[in-house]
Tab-separated table of C-alpha atoms in Angstrom:
chain	number	residue	atom	x	y	z
A	251	MET	CA	-40.744	-11.233	49.941
A	252	THR	CA	-38.981	-7.866	50.074
A	253	GLU	CA	-35.316	-8.061	51.013
A	254	ALA	CA	-33.971	-6.006	53.894
A	255	MET	CA	-31.229	-3.401	53.911
A	256	ARG	CA	-29.250	-1.566	56.559
A	257	VAL	CA	-30.056	2.072	57.125
A	258	ILE	CA	-29.050	4.784	59.569
A	259	GLU	CA	-32.068	6.576	60.956
A	260	ILE	CA	-32.670	9.449	63.359
A	261	ALA	CA	-34.200	8.336	66.661
A	262	GLY	CA	-35.058	11.905	67.731
A	263	ALA	CA	-33.704	15.429	67.593
A	264	GLY	CA	-30.260	15.736	69.153
A	265	GLY	CA	-26.552	15.124	68.732
A	266	PRO	CA	-24.788	12.316	66.874
A	267	GLU	CA	-25.956	9.843	69.536
A	268	VAL	CA	-29.511	9.909	68.064
A	269	LEU	CA	-28.278	8.185	64.900
A	270	ARG	CA	-28.898	4.439	64.981
A	271	MET	CA	-28.439	1.479	62.682
A	272	ALA	CA	-31.664	-0.247	61.661
A	273	GLU	CA	-33.095	-2.556	59.022
A	274	ARG	CA	-35.809	-1.615	56.547
A	275	PRO	CA	-37.210	-3.120	53.352
A	276	ARG	CA	-35.358	-2.220	50.193
A	277	PRO	CA	-37.241	0.533	48.355
A	278	GLU	CA	-38.733	-0.112	44.936
A	279	PRO	CA	-38.229	2.520	42.244
A	280	ARG	CA	-41.322	4.446	41.231
A	281	PRO	CA	-41.934	5.573	37.634
A	282	ASP	CA	-38.997	7.632	36.300
A	283	GLU	CA	-36.762	6.544	39.207
A	284	VAL	CA	-33.711	4.325	39.489
A	285	ARG	CA	-32.552	2.364	42.520
A	286	ILE	CA	-28.900	2.734	43.424
A	287	LYS	CA	-26.940	0.160	45.389
A	288	VAL	CA	-25.120	2.708	47.507
A	289	ALA	CA	-21.359	2.396	47.884
A	290	ALA	CA	-20.611	5.829	49.407
A	291	ILE	CA	-22.457	8.778	50.915
A	292	GLY	CA	-21.473	12.432	51.032
A	293	LEU	CA	-22.415	14.270	54.240
A	294	ASN	CA	-23.964	17.717	54.067
A	295	ARG	CA	-25.044	20.476	56.419
A	296	PRO	CA	-28.777	19.701	55.835
A	297	ASP	CA	-28.125	16.196	57.268
A	298	ILE	CA	-26.890	17.826	60.467
A	299	GLN	CA	-29.819	20.224	60.624
A	300	GLN	CA	-32.281	17.362	60.049
A	301	ARG	CA	-30.681	15.373	62.874
A	302	ARG	CA	-31.064	18.405	65.144
A	303	GLY	CA	-34.758	18.660	64.289
A	304	LEU	CA	-34.302	21.930	62.398
A	305	TYR	CA	-34.762	20.751	58.804
A	306	PRO	CA	-37.704	18.389	58.286
A	307	PRO	CA	-37.728	16.492	54.982
A	308	PRO	CA	-40.367	17.372	52.374
A	309	PRO	CA	-43.652	15.456	52.761
A	310	ASP	CA	-42.937	13.083	49.863
A	311	ALA	CA	-39.309	12.368	50.813
A	312	SER	CA	-37.807	9.591	52.930
A	313	ASP	CA	-37.364	10.356	56.616
A	314	LEU	CA	-33.790	9.079	56.305
A	315	PRO	CA	-31.146	11.805	55.811
A	316	GLY	CA	-28.650	11.715	52.977
A	317	LEU	CA	-28.606	13.882	49.834
A	318	ASP	CA	-25.404	12.603	48.161
A	319	VAL	CA	-24.897	9.014	47.023
A	320	ALA	CA	-22.715	7.114	44.611
A	321	GLY	CA	-23.023	3.506	43.573
A	322	THR	CA	-24.442	1.163	40.935
A	323	VAL	CA	-27.914	1.272	39.378
A	324	ASP	CA	-29.531	-2.085	40.151
A	325	ALA	CA	-33.214	-1.482	39.303
A	326	VAL	CA	-35.299	0.969	37.269
A	327	GLY	CA	-38.862	2.168	37.414
A	328	GLN	CA	-41.369	2.459	34.604
A	329	GLY	CA	-40.257	4.889	31.909
A	330	VAL	CA	-36.511	4.575	32.554
A	331	ASP	CA	-34.231	3.172	29.855
A	332	THR	CA	-32.878	-0.150	31.078
A	333	ALA	CA	-29.512	0.671	29.481
A	334	ILE	CA	-28.643	2.481	32.728
A	335	LEU	CA	-28.712	-0.802	34.680
A	336	GLY	CA	-25.284	-1.672	36.035
A	337	ARG	CA	-23.831	1.789	35.514
A	338	GLN	CA	-21.883	3.560	38.215
A	339	VAL	CA	-23.513	6.908	38.998
A	340	CYS	CA	-23.584	9.629	41.580
A	341	ALA	CA	-26.819	11.408	42.385
A	342	LEU	CA	-28.501	14.180	44.288
A	343	THR	CA	-31.269	12.465	46.221
A	344	ASN	CA	-34.402	13.877	47.827
A	345	GLY	CA	-33.437	12.098	51.050
A	346	GLY	CA	-32.909	8.478	51.952
A	347	GLY	CA	-29.202	8.331	51.187
A	348	TYR	CA	-28.207	6.837	54.562
A	349	ALA	CA	-29.003	3.338	53.338
A	350	GLU	CA	-27.613	0.443	51.363
A	351	PHE	CA	-30.166	1.139	48.606
A	352	CYS	CA	-31.703	4.459	47.600
A	353	CYS	CA	-34.244	5.446	44.948
A	354	VAL	CA	-33.822	8.716	43.069
A	355	PRO	CA	-35.310	10.309	39.929
A	356	ALA	CA	-33.225	9.125	36.990
A	357	VAL	CA	-32.683	12.707	35.765
A	358	GLN	CA	-30.838	13.525	39.007
A	359	THR	CA	-28.101	10.969	38.342
A	360	MET	CA	-24.751	11.737	36.721
A	361	PRO	CA	-21.966	9.410	35.601
A	362	VAL	CA	-19.034	8.821	37.908
A	363	PRO	CA	-16.290	10.962	36.337
A	364	GLN	CA	-13.593	8.974	34.574
A	365	GLY	CA	-10.701	8.253	36.942
A	366	PHE	CA	-12.721	9.043	40.086
A	367	SER	CA	-13.153	6.637	42.982
A	368	ILE	CA	-16.667	5.958	44.226
A	369	GLU	CA	-15.897	7.961	47.403
A	370	GLU	CA	-14.778	10.949	45.326
A	371	ALA	CA	-17.935	10.675	43.229
A	372	ALA	CA	-20.107	10.756	46.361
A	373	SER	CA	-18.556	14.102	47.283
A	374	LEU	CA	-19.749	15.825	44.106
A	375	PRO	CA	-23.533	16.107	43.629
A	376	GLU	CA	-24.873	18.282	46.442
A	377	VAL	CA	-22.057	20.818	46.455
A	378	PHE	CA	-21.924	21.260	42.687
A	379	PHE	CA	-25.736	21.317	42.368
A	380	THR	CA	-25.873	23.989	45.089
A	381	ALA	CA	-23.027	26.065	43.663
A	382	TRP	CA	-24.422	25.941	40.130
A	383	ASN	CA	-27.983	26.698	41.196
A	384	ASN	CA	-26.970	29.718	43.234
A	385	ILE	CA	-24.126	31.430	41.422
A	386	VAL	CA	-25.045	30.525	37.828
A	387	LEU	CA	-28.843	30.251	37.720
A	388	LEU	CA	-29.875	32.636	40.511
A	389	ALA	CA	-26.999	35.121	40.701
A	390	ARG	CA	-26.388	35.087	36.923
A	391	PHE	CA	-22.628	35.184	37.451
A	392	ALA	CA	-20.997	36.534	34.290
A	393	ASP	CA	-17.549	36.534	32.714
A	394	LYS	CA	-14.846	38.460	34.584
A	395	GLU	CA	-17.082	39.259	37.575
A	396	THR	CA	-15.993	39.091	41.224
A	397	LEU	CA	-17.506	36.598	43.664
A	398	LEU	CA	-17.332	36.681	47.472
A	399	ILE	CA	-17.963	33.376	49.256
A	400	GLN	CA	-18.574	33.287	52.994
A	401	GLY	CA	-17.130	29.997	54.262
A	402	GLY	CA	-14.976	29.278	51.237
A	403	SER	CA	-13.479	26.023	52.548
A	404	SER	CA	-16.821	24.218	52.608
A	405	GLY	CA	-17.648	21.774	49.848
A	406	VAL	CA	-20.028	24.300	48.290
A	407	GLY	CA	-17.439	27.053	48.647
A	408	LEU	CA	-14.717	25.061	46.882
A	409	ALA	CA	-17.134	24.039	44.116
A	410	ALA	CA	-18.330	27.637	43.611
A	411	THR	CA	-14.753	28.919	43.556
A	412	GLN	CA	-13.781	26.535	40.778
A	413	ILE	CA	-16.905	27.151	38.702
A	414	ALA	CA	-16.338	30.918	38.873
A	415	ARG	CA	-12.634	30.624	38.061
A	416	HIS	CA	-12.610	27.988	35.334
A	417	LEU	CA	-15.911	28.640	33.534
A	418	PHE	CA	-16.196	32.420	33.886
A	419	ASP	CA	-12.610	33.590	34.434
A	420	GLY	CA	-13.937	35.283	37.564
A	421	THR	CA	-12.123	36.646	40.594
A	422	VAL	CA	-12.978	34.870	43.843
A	423	ILE	CA	-12.600	36.259	47.362
A	424	VAL	CA	-13.423	34.011	50.307
A	425	THR	CA	-13.679	34.108	54.063
A	426	ALA	CA	-12.667	31.212	56.319
A	427	SER	CA	-11.900	30.818	60.006
A	428	THR	CA	-8.394	29.295	60.128
A	429	PRO	CA	-5.107	29.739	58.261
A	430	GLU	CA	-5.339	26.131	57.052
A	431	LYS	CA	-8.806	26.687	55.588
A	432	ARG	CA	-7.767	29.940	53.947
A	433	GLN	CA	-4.718	28.272	52.399
A	434	LEU	CA	-6.914	25.505	50.970
A	435	CYS	CA	-9.176	28.132	49.396
A	436	LEU	CA	-6.192	29.801	47.747
A	437	GLU	CA	-5.006	26.434	46.415
A	438	PHE	CA	-8.445	25.912	44.837
A	439	GLY	CA	-8.378	29.228	42.992
A	440	ALA	CA	-9.377	32.034	45.360
A	441	SER	CA	-7.416	35.247	44.853
A	442	HIS	CA	-7.841	36.433	48.442
A	443	ALA	CA	-8.872	34.712	51.694
A	444	PHE	CA	-9.793	36.655	54.852
A	445	ASP	CA	-10.775	35.738	58.398
A	446	TYR	CA	-14.456	36.585	58.930
A	447	ARG	CA	-13.785	36.797	62.689
A	448	ASP	CA	-11.562	39.816	62.069
A	449	PRO	CA	-13.694	42.955	62.620
A	450	GLY	CA	-12.017	44.506	59.581
A	451	TRP	CA	-12.840	41.762	57.092
A	452	THR	CA	-15.230	43.953	55.081
A	453	ASP	CA	-12.528	46.612	54.739
A	454	GLN	CA	-10.122	43.913	53.555
A	455	VAL	CA	-12.588	42.739	50.896
A	456	ARG	CA	-13.194	46.311	49.748
A	457	ALA	CA	-9.452	46.995	49.551
A	458	ALA	CA	-8.880	43.798	47.556
A	459	THR	CA	-11.306	45.099	44.918
A	460	GLY	CA	-9.725	48.543	44.737
A	461	GLY	CA	-12.695	49.961	46.586
A	462	GLN	CA	-15.143	48.786	43.908
A	463	GLY	CA	-16.833	45.969	45.834
A	464	VAL	CA	-18.002	42.635	44.450
A	465	ASP	CA	-20.638	41.550	41.941
A	466	VAL	CA	-21.998	38.446	43.693
A	467	ILE	CA	-21.960	37.169	47.281
A	468	LEU	CA	-22.795	33.604	48.336
A	469	ASP	CA	-23.612	33.358	52.049
A	470	GLY	CA	-25.197	30.953	54.513
A	471	GLN	CA	-25.046	33.100	57.665
A	472	ALA	CA	-27.498	35.994	57.042
A	473	GLY	CA	-28.602	37.822	60.228
A	474	PRO	CA	-26.097	40.570	61.119
A	475	TYR	CA	-23.976	39.801	58.040
A	476	THR	CA	-26.713	40.848	55.614
A	477	GLN	CA	-26.323	44.635	55.581
A	478	PRO	CA	-22.496	44.608	55.563
A	479	GLU	CA	-22.696	42.240	52.586
A	480	LEU	CA	-25.148	44.501	50.769
A	481	ASP	CA	-22.718	47.361	51.408
A	482	LEU	CA	-19.972	45.366	49.669
A	483	LEU	CA	-21.956	44.931	46.450
A	484	ARG	CA	-21.345	47.014	43.379
A	485	SER	CA	-24.362	48.547	41.637
A	486	ASP	CA	-26.483	45.738	40.134
A	487	GLY	CA	-24.836	43.299	42.583
A	488	ARG	CA	-26.521	40.120	43.801
A	489	LEU	CA	-26.533	38.592	47.293
A	490	VAL	CA	-27.682	34.954	47.451
A	491	LEU	CA	-28.481	33.362	50.816
A	492	ILE	CA	-28.378	29.564	51.036
A	493	ALA	CA	-29.100	29.457	54.784
A	494	SER	CA	-29.633	31.775	57.753
A	495	HIS	CA	-27.486	30.233	60.486
A	496	LEU	CA	-26.888	33.529	62.332
A	497	GLY	CA	-30.426	34.848	62.225
A	498	LYS	CA	-33.721	34.675	60.358
A	499	THR	CA	-34.172	38.448	60.374
A	500	ALA	CA	-31.959	41.442	59.619
A	501	ALA	CA	-32.217	45.228	59.497
A	502	ILE	CA	-31.341	46.325	55.969
A	503	ASN	CA	-31.325	49.564	53.979
A	504	LEU	CA	-34.110	49.090	51.439
A	505	ASN	CA	-33.487	52.484	49.863
A	506	ASP	CA	-29.960	51.368	49.017
A	507	ILE	CA	-31.325	48.231	47.326
A	508	VAL	CA	-33.590	50.417	45.174
A	509	ARG	CA	-31.012	53.108	44.443
A	510	ARG	CA	-28.197	50.720	43.442
A	511	ARG	CA	-30.447	48.082	41.820
A	512	LEU	CA	-29.280	45.313	44.155
A	513	THR	CA	-30.755	41.819	44.245
A	514	LEU	CA	-31.276	39.966	47.537
A	515	THR	CA	-32.454	36.421	47.006
A	516	GLY	CA	-32.223	32.961	48.516
A	517	SER	CA	-32.816	29.343	47.681
A	518	THR	CA	-33.320	25.868	48.949
A	519	LEU	CA	-32.888	23.127	46.358
A	520	ARG	CA	-34.425	20.118	48.062
A	521	PRO	CA	-38.123	20.953	47.385
A	522	ARG	CA	-37.504	21.761	43.700
A	523	SER	CA	-38.942	19.428	41.064
A	524	PRO	CA	-37.014	16.586	39.431
A	525	ALA	CA	-37.280	18.511	36.148
A	526	TYR	CA	-35.463	21.499	37.677
A	527	LYS	CA	-32.787	19.333	39.285
A	528	GLY	CA	-32.462	17.361	36.080
A	529	GLN	CA	-31.711	20.581	34.222
A	530	ILE	CA	-28.851	21.254	36.643
A	531	ALA	CA	-27.576	17.670	36.371
A	532	SER	CA	-27.477	17.993	32.585
A	533	GLN	CA	-25.613	21.309	32.723
A	534	LEU	CA	-23.082	19.954	35.223
A	535	THR	CA	-22.483	16.857	33.101
A	536	ASP	CA	-21.972	18.970	29.974
A	537	ARG	CA	-19.910	21.834	31.391
A	538	VAL	CA	-18.291	20.804	34.688
A	539	TRP	CA	-17.693	17.051	34.393
A	540	PRO	CA	-15.246	17.406	31.455
A	541	LEU	CA	-13.130	19.766	33.600
A	542	ILE	CA	-13.289	17.314	36.503
A	543	GLU	CA	-12.063	14.509	34.250
A	544	THR	CA	-9.098	16.604	33.061
A	545	GLY	CA	-8.215	17.626	36.622
A	546	GLN	CA	-8.943	21.340	36.185
A	547	ILE	CA	-11.769	21.098	38.727
A	548	ARG	CA	-11.147	18.986	41.813
A	549	THR	CA	-12.890	17.727	44.907
A	550	HIS	CA	-11.413	17.736	48.400
A	551	ILE	CA	-12.316	14.990	50.867
A	552	HIS	CA	-11.429	15.706	54.477
A	553	GLU	CA	-11.988	12.143	55.738
A	554	VAL	CA	-13.748	8.900	54.803
A	555	PHE	CA	-15.619	7.012	57.547
A	556	ALA	CA	-17.147	3.539	57.664
A	557	PHE	CA	-20.945	3.183	57.668
A	558	ASP	CA	-20.802	1.992	61.276
A	559	ASP	CA	-18.942	5.189	62.172
A	560	MET	CA	-21.682	7.628	61.106
A	561	ARG	CA	-21.909	9.132	64.601
A	562	ARG	CA	-18.214	9.994	64.509
A	563	ALA	CA	-18.618	11.513	61.052
A	564	HIS	CA	-21.462	13.693	62.347
A	565	ALA	CA	-19.376	14.727	65.340
A	566	LEU	CA	-16.715	15.996	62.944
A	567	MET	CA	-19.352	17.986	61.054
A	568	ASP	CA	-20.624	19.404	64.365
A	569	SER	CA	-17.105	20.587	65.205
A	570	ASN	CA	-16.912	22.510	61.922
A	571	ASP	CA	-13.262	21.465	61.668
A	572	GLN	CA	-13.653	19.763	58.298
A	573	MET	CA	-12.380	21.242	55.052
A	574	GLY	CA	-14.243	20.168	51.954
A	575	LYS	CA	-16.345	17.015	52.166
A	576	VAL	CA	-16.849	14.247	54.696
A	577	VAL	CA	-17.674	10.910	53.040
A	578	VAL	CA	-19.025	7.647	54.469
A	579	ARG	CA	-18.214	4.346	52.780
A	580	VAL	CA	-21.205	1.967	52.861
A	581	ALA	CA	-19.644	-1.092	51.230
A	582	PRO	CA	-16.134	-2.353	52.059
């Protein structure tokens, strides 16, 4: 008889009130998967969009939200080395993280960094996977280049800032909405932090670069921001969109893209194959995790909530007042 587990599911599109505690059978790992006894969950913007009915999970994924988990491997599927049993790991899931047990491809797991709590470990996978995928693999960020991050105080923004600074000796410029958020960005390695609500923010970015512009921009707003961002790029610059919160369409100068050899691209990581995500997990473990363990690269947790308090955690995410990550503790 299959044992039960507690989960938090979405009753229907809406606000935090649509989240509800339920019981479901514990999942069994499929070939090449591990099952994690979840101790902590990291919350992410896709969780919020899924709850609102704006981000349906892929067809083969769990209907439960949750892309970040940390805990202990308690079962393995066919083809997985049993030596991983009992290890503490954090993982990027394909969904299903809002549960006491979650199955995930083994290649998407990473060790809990030495000296890190399980809550800190849960804050790592999604933001570092996203930052690495977009600024390193897609934008081809190179040594000594300049990166502009829209929304620098987010978990992804702080991760991208540190990757650019500590692995590429890059210059990072960020935008953020409050003095407190901008100060946090500066503490994490940004050279300049500007208020994107200021009509002159593009002039401030241009002035900070001596009029030269930036090499790479990471943005989740799109819409009316797109052309001003393209204008800020140097020749051969790259603009990477990870969302389109302010609009799915934009009027842009295509001739300028051709003339200055600009790249406009975008990504969503969730539908990518386990092999692709496993490649990122391996690169993070090799290149970023050692810097995390020495304290050169850090995480920032805004608040830790109890599993029963998931609605309150979502309400905080809805307010957009958080800086860094919001984490939910599943086990006491």
